Amino acid sequence: MMNDWKVEPRRRSFLQASAALAFSAAFATGCGILDQKSSTGVEGKKGGKFLLSFDALDIDFYVNWEKGGRAAAEALGLTYAKSVSNYDVSVQRSAFEDAVVQGIQAVGMTSPDEGATPSLIQSLAKNNIFVANNGTNAPWNTPFDNGSHHIAYHAPDNYLAARQVAKVLFDAMGGSGKLVHIEGVRGLSHDTERTLGLDSMLKEYPGVQLVARQPGNYNRADAQGVMENILNAHPDVAGVFVQNDDGALGVMSALQSVGHKALVTGMDGMPEMLSKIQSGEALATWVQDPSYQAGLQAVLLFDALNGWTPRTPERMMMPGTFIIDSPKSAELYKKILEKGSPYDWARMSRTLHPNDWDMQNLMSPIDPNAFWERRTGEKPAGYVLPAEFQKSKDSGEWDAVTREYAGFKIDPLAEVKAATNYGGAFVGAGQ
């Protein structure tokens, strides 16, 4: 059953609290028709109330995130709700409190702050709500630390992706020139990891001079304003590494306003950025396909509601990603996005397709020690990695699961990858 209702967090002012109370009352009135019986799932499987909780809806990345989560929920017969934090932990925490009251059974989430992520997840898991989170997460916090209802943590390799995009940019700059770095939202895991990746590649290109680094807050308006100020001090910048596509679009507007040309890269693979690559205004972007990642959360949570229990390697996994660095690959990918999601969500389900499931992308288990090795100094004092990871490796399960997921047969984006200049090899998973 598909309903466009929303879990709205409680507000702190009187007027906002009154409005939220009125909405909660309206929700409660309709909640009877949204119970387990009305959410029947597909092919005789159990449905359930699924909440997709994410950071924003004024950024293209999360617009596509929401589309993927909604499409997968619809395909699987889950009753769908959404909650948007606007990068405010208190807003997300209040939404989760409401979710418990309103009978939500599964939550797919991104978090606005890595340090708060464990407590947010635990607030749901302790109430027997299944949780899958993506991206921002406290270093050295695994699903095993949060209980059996935290079924999965997924994260693309932002560090390696930033390194590879930076290499594309630095090579196009001829290995020299002034570089500007526009960050995203400081304090988010993916922003931190992208900065670390860029800095790592800068060490390999001594001729590239980093002249400015400022946050653009993952939106084009802030990024444009920041870039305009930087251009006053550095009018001869040769390249701009931007932490996301929305920010890159703002940077290009700033460059255009002063008639200056510079090589610009982004991250996320959003349609408008693809158009800029087609026209030659932008150089490259990294595709991590938000619709796939949100849809994957819905699939795994649907399976958990239907009795599936993930093996140790399946509880922390990395999706394969790639870089678009040619007008042809940008054109092909944009056409796919215009048609809607290319994924067969039901086919990804272990409970609907126990013998022929297919993730339609490379997925690879995450080794926490390797994943957080660059953040060793942030490991909590006395923390010991859960024993399940080593047991999985010693038993051979880890290698078996790695091979199993590498054997996916359906790749809806194969033609796009083949049209890239660098050959379309996966970035992150399986590396």
Coordinates of C-alpha atoms in Angstrom, one line a residue:
M1 CA 0.0 0.0 0.0
M2 CA 1.4 3.4 -1.0
N3 CA 0.5 6.6 0.9
D4 CA 2.4 9.9 0.8
W5 CA 2.3 10.5 4.6
K6 CA 5.2 11.9 6.5
V7 CA 6.5 11.4 10.0
E8 CA 6.9 14.9 11.3
P9 CA 9.1 15.7 14.3
R10 CA 7.9 17.7 17.3
R11 CA 8.8 21.4 17.3
R12 CA 9.9 23.5 20.2
S13 CA 7.9 26.7 19.8
F14 CA 4.2 26.8 20.8
L15 CA 2.9 27.4 17.3
Q16 CA 5.1 24.7 15.8
A17 CA 4.2 22.3 18.6
S18 CA 0.5 22.9 18.0
A19 CA 0.9 22.3 14.3
A20 CA 2.8 19.1 14.9
L21 CA 0.2 17.9 17.4
A22 CA -2.6 18.6 14.9
F23 CA -0.7 16.5 12.3
S24 CA 0.0 13.7 14.8
A25 CA -3.7 13.6 15.6
A26 CA -4.5 13.4 11.9
F27 CA -1.9 10.7 11.4
A28 CA -3.3 8.7 14.3
T29 CA -6.8 9.0 12.9
G30 CA -5.7 7.4 9.6
C31 CA -3.3 4.9 11.2
G32 CA -5.9 2.2 11.5
I33 CA -6.0 1.8 7.8
L34 CA -2.2 1.6 7.6
D35 CA -1.8 -1.4 9.9
Q36 CA -0.1 -4.7 9.1
K37 CA -3.2 -6.0 7.3
S38 CA -3.4 -3.2 4.9
S39 CA 0.3 -3.5 4.0
T40 CA 0.4 -6.9 2.4
G41 CA 3.8 -6.9 0.7
V42 CA 4.1 -8.8 -2.6
E43 CA 3.9 -12.5 -3.6
G44 CA 2.5 -13.5 -0.2
K45 CA 5.3 -11.8 1.8
K46 CA 4.7 -9.5 4.7
G47 CA 4.7 -5.8 4.2
G48 CA 5.2 -3.2 6.9
K49 CA 5.5 0.5 7.7
F50 CA 8.8 1.8 6.3
L51 CA 10.3 5.2 7.2
L52 CA 13.0 6.8 5.0
S53 CA 14.8 9.4 7.0
F54 CA 17.4 11.6 5.3
D55 CA 19.1 14.9 5.4
A56 CA 17.5 17.3 2.9
L57 CA 15.2 17.8 0.0
D58 CA 16.6 20.9 -1.5
I59 CA 19.6 19.0 -2.9
D60 CA 19.4 17.0 -6.1
F61 CA 21.2 14.1 -4.4
Y62 CA 18.5 13.6 -1.8
V63 CA 15.7 14.3 -4.3
N64 CA 16.9 11.2 -6.1
W65 CA 17.5 9.4 -2.8
E66 CA 13.8 9.8 -2.0
K67 CA 12.7 8.6 -5.4
G68 CA 14.7 5.4 -5.1
G69 CA 13.5 4.6 -1.6
R70 CA 9.9 5.3 -2.5
A71 CA 10.1 3.3 -5.7
A72 CA 11.5 0.3 -3.9
A73 CA 8.9 0.5 -1.1
E74 CA 6.1 0.6 -3.7
A75 CA 7.5 -2.3 -5.6
L76 CA 7.7 -4.4 -2.4
G77 CA 4.3 -3.4 -0.9
L78 CA 5.8 -1.4 2.0
T79 CA 3.8 1.4 3.5
Y80 CA 6.0 4.5 2.9
A81 CA 6.8 7.5 5.1
K82 CA 9.6 10.1 4.9
S83 CA 11.3 12.4 7.4
V84 CA 13.7 15.1 6.5
S85 CA 16.1 16.4 9.1
N86 CA 17.6 19.4 7.3
Y87 CA 20.9 18.5 8.9
D88 CA 19.4 18.9 12.4
V89 CA 20.0 16.0 14.8
S90 CA 17.2 17.1 17.1
V91 CA 14.7 17.1 14.3
Q92 CA 15.7 13.5 13.3
R93 CA 15.7 12.4 16.9
S94 CA 12.2 13.7 17.4
A95 CA 11.0 12.1 14.2
F96 CA 12.3 8.7 15.5
E97 CA 10.5 9.2 18.8
D98 CA 7.3 9.7 16.8
A99 CA 8.1 6.7 14.6
V100 CA 8.1 4.5 17.7
V101 CA 4.6 5.8 18.7
Q102 CA 3.3 5.5 15.2
G103 CA 4.2 1.9 14.7
I104 CA 7.0 2.2 12.2
Q105 CA 8.6 -1.2 11.8
A106 CA 11.7 -0.4 9.6
V107 CA 13.8 2.7 9.1
G108 CA 16.3 3.4 6.3
M109 CA 18.4 6.4 7.3
T110 CA 21.2 8.9 6.7
S111 CA 22.3 10.9 9.7
P112 CA 23.2 14.6 9.9
D113 CA 26.0 14.0 12.5
E114 CA 28.3 11.1 12.8
G115 CA 28.7 11.4 16.5
A116 CA 25.0 11.1 17.1
T117 CA 24.4 8.2 14.8
P118 CA 24.8 5.3 17.3
S119 CA 22.3 6.8 19.8
L120 CA 19.8 7.5 16.9
I121 CA 20.1 3.9 15.7
Q122 CA 19.9 2.4 19.2
S123 CA 16.7 4.5 19.9
L124 CA 15.0 2.5 17.2
A125 CA 16.7 -0.9 17.7
K126 CA 15.8 -1.1 21.3
N127 CA 12.1 -0.7 20.2
N128 CA 12.5 -3.7 17.8
I129 CA 12.5 -1.5 14.8
F130 CA 14.8 -2.7 12.0
V131 CA 17.4 -0.1 10.9
A132 CA 19.7 0.2 7.9
N133 CA 21.9 3.3 7.7
N134 CA 24.1 4.8 5.0
G135 CA 27.0 7.2 4.7
T136 CA 27.6 9.2 7.9
N137 CA 28.4 7.0 10.9
A138 CA 30.6 7.3 13.9
P139 CA 34.0 5.7 13.3
W140 CA 34.3 2.4 15.0
N141 CA 30.6 1.9 15.4
T142 CA 29.3 -1.3 13.8
P143 CA 25.9 -2.9 13.6
F144 CA 27.0 -5.5 16.2
D145 CA 27.5 -2.6 18.6
N146 CA 23.9 -1.5 18.2
G147 CA 22.0 -4.8 18.4
S148 CA 20.5 -7.4 16.1
H149 CA 17.9 -5.0 14.7
H150 CA 20.6 -2.8 13.2
I151 CA 20.8 -5.0 10.1
A152 CA 23.1 -3.1 7.8
Y153 CA 25.5 -0.2 7.4
H154 CA 26.4 0.8 3.8
A155 CA 28.9 3.4 2.7
P156 CA 30.6 4.0 -0.7
D157 CA 34.3 4.6 -0.6
N158 CA 34.3 8.4 -0.4
Y159 CA 38.0 8.5 0.2
L160 CA 39.0 6.5 -2.8
A161 CA 36.4 8.3 -4.9
A162 CA 37.8 11.7 -4.0
R163 CA 41.3 10.5 -4.8
Q164 CA 40.2 9.3 -8.3
V165 CA 38.2 12.4 -9.1
A166 CA 41.2 14.5 -8.0
K167 CA 43.5 12.5 -10.3
V168 CA 41.2 13.2 -13.2
L169 CA 41.2 16.9 -12.4
F170 CA 44.9 17.2 -11.7
D171 CA 45.8 15.4 -14.9
A172 CA 43.5 17.7 -16.9
M173 CA 45.3 20.6 -15.2
G174 CA 48.6 19.3 -16.6
G175 CA 49.7 18.5 -13.1
S176 CA 50.1 22.2 -12.0
G177 CA 48.1 25.3 -11.3
K178 CA 46.0 26.9 -8.5
L179 CA 43.3 24.7 -7.0
V180 CA 40.2 25.7 -5.0
H181 CA 38.5 23.1 -2.7
I182 CA 34.9 23.6 -1.9
E183 CA 33.9 21.3 1.0
G184 CA 30.4 20.1 1.9
V185 CA 29.0 20.1 5.4
R186 CA 31.8 19.7 8.0
G187 CA 31.2 17.0 10.5
L188 CA 29.6 14.5 8.1
S189 CA 31.6 11.3 7.5
H190 CA 31.5 11.6 3.7
D191 CA 32.7 15.2 3.8
T192 CA 35.6 14.3 6.0
E193 CA 36.5 11.3 3.9
R194 CA 36.4 13.2 0.6
T195 CA 38.7 15.9 2.1
L196 CA 41.1 13.2 3.2
G197 CA 41.1 11.6 -0.2
L198 CA 41.8 14.9 -2.0
D199 CA 44.6 15.7 0.4
S200 CA 46.1 12.3 -0.3
M201 CA 46.2 12.9 -4.0
L202 CA 47.6 16.4 -3.6
K203 CA 50.7 14.9 -2.1
E204 CA 51.3 13.1 -5.4
Y205 CA 50.9 16.3 -7.5
P206 CA 53.4 18.9 -6.0
G207 CA 52.7 21.2 -8.9
V208 CA 49.1 21.7 -7.9
Q209 CA 48.8 24.5 -5.4
L210 CA 45.8 24.5 -3.0
V211 CA 45.0 28.2 -2.5
A212 CA 41.6 28.1 -0.8
R213 CA 39.4 25.7 1.1
Q214 CA 36.0 26.6 2.4
P215 CA 32.7 24.7 3.0
G216 CA 29.9 25.2 0.5
N217 CA 27.4 23.3 2.7
Y218 CA 26.5 20.9 -0.1
N219 CA 24.2 23.5 -1.8
R220 CA 24.7 25.7 -4.9
A221 CA 23.8 29.0 -3.3
D222 CA 26.4 28.8 -0.5
A223 CA 29.0 27.4 -2.9
Q224 CA 28.4 30.2 -5.4
G225 CA 28.8 32.8 -2.7
V226 CA 32.0 31.2 -1.4
M227 CA 33.5 30.9 -4.8
E228 CA 32.7 34.5 -5.7
N229 CA 34.7 35.6 -2.7
I230 CA 37.6 33.3 -3.5
L231 CA 37.8 34.6 -7.0
N232 CA 38.4 38.1 -5.7
A233 CA 41.6 36.9 -4.1
H234 CA 42.5 34.3 -6.8
P235 CA 41.2 35.3 -10.2
D236 CA 43.5 32.9 -12.0
V237 CA 42.4 29.6 -10.4
A238 CA 42.9 26.7 -12.8
G239 CA 40.8 23.9 -11.1
V240 CA 38.0 23.6 -8.6
F241 CA 37.4 20.3 -6.7
V242 CA 33.8 20.5 -5.3
Q243 CA 32.5 18.0 -2.7
N244 CA 29.2 17.5 -4.5
D245 CA 27.4 18.3 -7.7
D246 CA 25.0 21.0 -6.3
G247 CA 28.0 22.8 -5.0
A248 CA 29.8 22.4 -8.4
L249 CA 26.9 24.0 -10.2
G250 CA 27.1 27.0 -7.9
V251 CA 30.8 27.2 -8.5
M252 CA 30.2 27.3 -12.3
S253 CA 27.7 30.1 -11.9
A254 CA 30.3 32.1 -10.0
L255 CA 32.9 31.5 -12.7
Q256 CA 30.5 32.4 -15.4
S257 CA 29.6 35.7 -13.6
V258 CA 33.2 36.9 -14.0
G259 CA 33.9 35.3 -17.3
H260 CA 36.6 33.0 -16.0
K261 CA 37.1 29.4 -17.2
A262 CA 38.4 26.7 -14.9
L263 CA 38.2 22.9 -14.7
V264 CA 35.4 21.9 -12.3
T265 CA 34.6 18.5 -10.8
G266 CA 31.8 17.4 -8.6
M267 CA 30.5 14.2 -6.9
D268 CA 27.2 12.4 -7.0
G269 CA 26.2 12.2 -10.7
M270 CA 23.2 14.5 -10.7
P271 CA 21.3 15.2 -14.0
E272 CA 22.2 18.9 -14.3
M273 CA 25.9 18.1 -13.7
L274 CA 25.7 15.5 -16.4
S275 CA 24.4 18.2 -18.8
K276 CA 27.4 20.4 -17.9
I277 CA 29.8 17.5 -18.7
Q278 CA 28.0 17.0 -22.0
S279 CA 28.5 20.6 -22.9
G280 CA 32.1 20.7 -21.7
E281 CA 31.5 23.2 -18.8
A282 CA 32.3 20.6 -16.2
L283 CA 35.0 17.9 -16.3
A284 CA 33.8 15.0 -14.3
T285 CA 31.6 13.6 -11.5
W286 CA 31.5 10.6 -9.3
V287 CA 28.4 8.4 -9.5
Q288 CA 27.3 6.7 -6.3
D289 CA 23.6 6.5 -7.4
P290 CA 21.5 7.7 -4.4
S291 CA 18.4 6.0 -5.8
Y292 CA 20.1 2.6 -5.6
Q293 CA 21.4 3.1 -2.1
A294 CA 18.0 4.2 -0.7
G295 CA 16.2 1.5 -2.6
L296 CA 18.7 -1.1 -1.3
Q297 CA 17.8 0.0 2.3
A298 CA 14.1 -0.7 1.5
V299 CA 14.9 -4.1 0.0
L300 CA 17.0 -5.3 3.0
L301 CA 14.5 -4.0 5.5
F302 CA 11.7 -5.8 3.6
D303 CA 13.7 -9.0 3.8
A304 CA 14.4 -8.5 7.5
L305 CA 10.6 -8.1 8.1
N306 CA 10.2 -11.4 6.3
G307 CA 12.6 -13.3 8.4
W308 CA 16.0 -12.8 6.6
T309 CA 19.0 -12.6 8.9
P310 CA 22.2 -11.0 7.4
R311 CA 25.5 -12.8 7.7
T312 CA 28.3 -11.0 9.4
P313 CA 29.9 -9.6 6.1
E314 CA 26.4 -8.5 4.9
R315 CA 26.0 -6.1 7.9
M316 CA 28.6 -3.7 6.6
M317 CA 28.9 -3.4 2.8
M318 CA 30.2 -1.0 0.2
P319 CA 28.4 -0.5 -3.1
G320 CA 30.4 -0.2 -6.3
T321 CA 30.6 3.3 -7.8
F322 CA 32.2 4.8 -10.9
I323 CA 33.3 8.1 -12.4
I324 CA 31.7 9.9 -15.4
D325 CA 34.4 11.7 -17.3
S326 CA 33.2 11.9 -20.9
P327 CA 30.3 13.6 -22.7
K328 CA 29.1 10.3 -24.0
S329 CA 29.0 8.6 -20.6
A330 CA 27.2 11.6 -19.3
E331 CA 24.6 11.5 -22.1
L332 CA 23.9 7.8 -21.6
Y333 CA 23.5 8.0 -17.8
K334 CA 21.3 11.1 -18.1
K335 CA 19.0 9.2 -20.4
I336 CA 18.7 6.3 -17.9
L337 CA 17.9 8.7 -15.1
E338 CA 15.2 10.4 -17.2
K339 CA 13.4 7.1 -17.6
G340 CA 13.4 6.4 -13.9
S341 CA 15.1 3.8 -11.8
P342 CA 16.7 1.0 -13.9
Y343 CA 16.7 -1.5 -11.0
D344 CA 14.5 -4.5 -10.5
W345 CA 13.9 -4.1 -6.7
A346 CA 12.1 -7.4 -6.2
R347 CA 15.0 -9.2 -7.9
M348 CA 17.4 -7.8 -5.2
S349 CA 15.3 -9.4 -2.5
R350 CA 16.7 -12.6 -0.8
T351 CA 13.2 -13.6 0.4
L352 CA 11.4 -13.0 -3.0
H353 CA 14.2 -14.5 -5.1
P354 CA 16.2 -16.9 -2.8
N355 CA 17.8 -18.7 -5.7
D356 CA 18.3 -16.0 -8.3
W357 CA 18.6 -12.7 -6.4
D358 CA 20.8 -10.2 -8.0
M359 CA 22.1 -6.9 -6.5
Q360 CA 22.6 -5.4 -10.0
N361 CA 25.8 -3.8 -8.7
L362 CA 29.0 -4.9 -7.1
M363 CA 28.7 -5.0 -3.3
S364 CA 31.7 -5.8 -1.1
P365 CA 32.0 -6.4 2.6
I366 CA 33.6 -3.7 4.6
D367 CA 36.5 -4.5 6.9
P368 CA 36.1 -2.0 9.8
N369 CA 39.9 -1.9 10.4
A370 CA 40.6 -1.0 6.8
F371 CA 37.6 1.3 6.4
W372 CA 38.5 3.4 9.4
E373 CA 42.3 3.1 9.3
R374 CA 42.7 6.8 8.4
R375 CA 40.7 7.6 11.5
T376 CA 42.5 5.4 14.0
G377 CA 43.0 8.3 16.4
E378 CA 39.2 8.6 16.8
K379 CA 38.8 5.0 18.1
P380 CA 37.1 5.1 21.5
A381 CA 39.5 4.2 24.3
G382 CA 39.4 0.5 25.1
Y383 CA 37.2 -0.2 22.1
V384 CA 37.6 -3.8 20.7
L385 CA 36.1 -4.8 17.4
P386 CA 33.3 -7.3 17.8
A387 CA 34.6 -10.9 17.6
E388 CA 32.1 -11.8 14.8
F389 CA 34.3 -10.1 12.2
Q390 CA 37.3 -12.3 12.9
K391 CA 35.2 -15.4 13.3
S392 CA 33.7 -14.7 9.8
K393 CA 37.2 -14.5 8.3
D394 CA 38.5 -17.5 10.1
S395 CA 35.6 -19.7 9.0
G396 CA 35.9 -18.7 5.3
E397 CA 32.5 -17.0 5.4
W398 CA 34.0 -13.6 4.6
D399 CA 35.6 -14.7 1.4
A400 CA 32.6 -16.8 0.4
V401 CA 30.3 -13.8 0.7
T402 CA 32.7 -11.6 -1.1
R403 CA 32.7 -14.0 -4.1
E404 CA 28.9 -14.4 -3.9
Y405 CA 28.2 -10.7 -4.2
A406 CA 30.9 -10.1 -6.9
G407 CA 29.0 -12.6 -9.1
F408 CA 26.1 -10.3 -9.9
K409 CA 24.8 -10.8 -13.4
I410 CA 22.6 -7.8 -14.1
D411 CA 24.3 -4.4 -14.6
P412 CA 21.8 -1.7 -15.8
L413 CA 24.7 0.8 -16.2
A414 CA 27.2 -1.3 -18.1
E415 CA 26.9 0.8 -21.3
V416 CA 27.5 4.0 -19.3
K417 CA 30.6 2.7 -17.7
A418 CA 32.0 1.4 -21.0
A419 CA 31.7 5.0 -22.4
T420 CA 33.9 6.6 -19.8
N421 CA 37.4 7.7 -20.7
Y422 CA 39.0 5.7 -17.8
G423 CA 37.2 2.5 -18.6
G424 CA 34.4 2.4 -16.0
A425 CA 36.2 0.3 -13.4
F426 CA 34.5 0.3 -10.0
V427 CA 35.6 2.8 -7.5
G428 CA 35.6 1.4 -3.9
A429 CA 33.9 -1.9 -3.7
G430 CA 36.1 -4.8 -4.6
Q431 CA 39.2 -2.7 -4.8

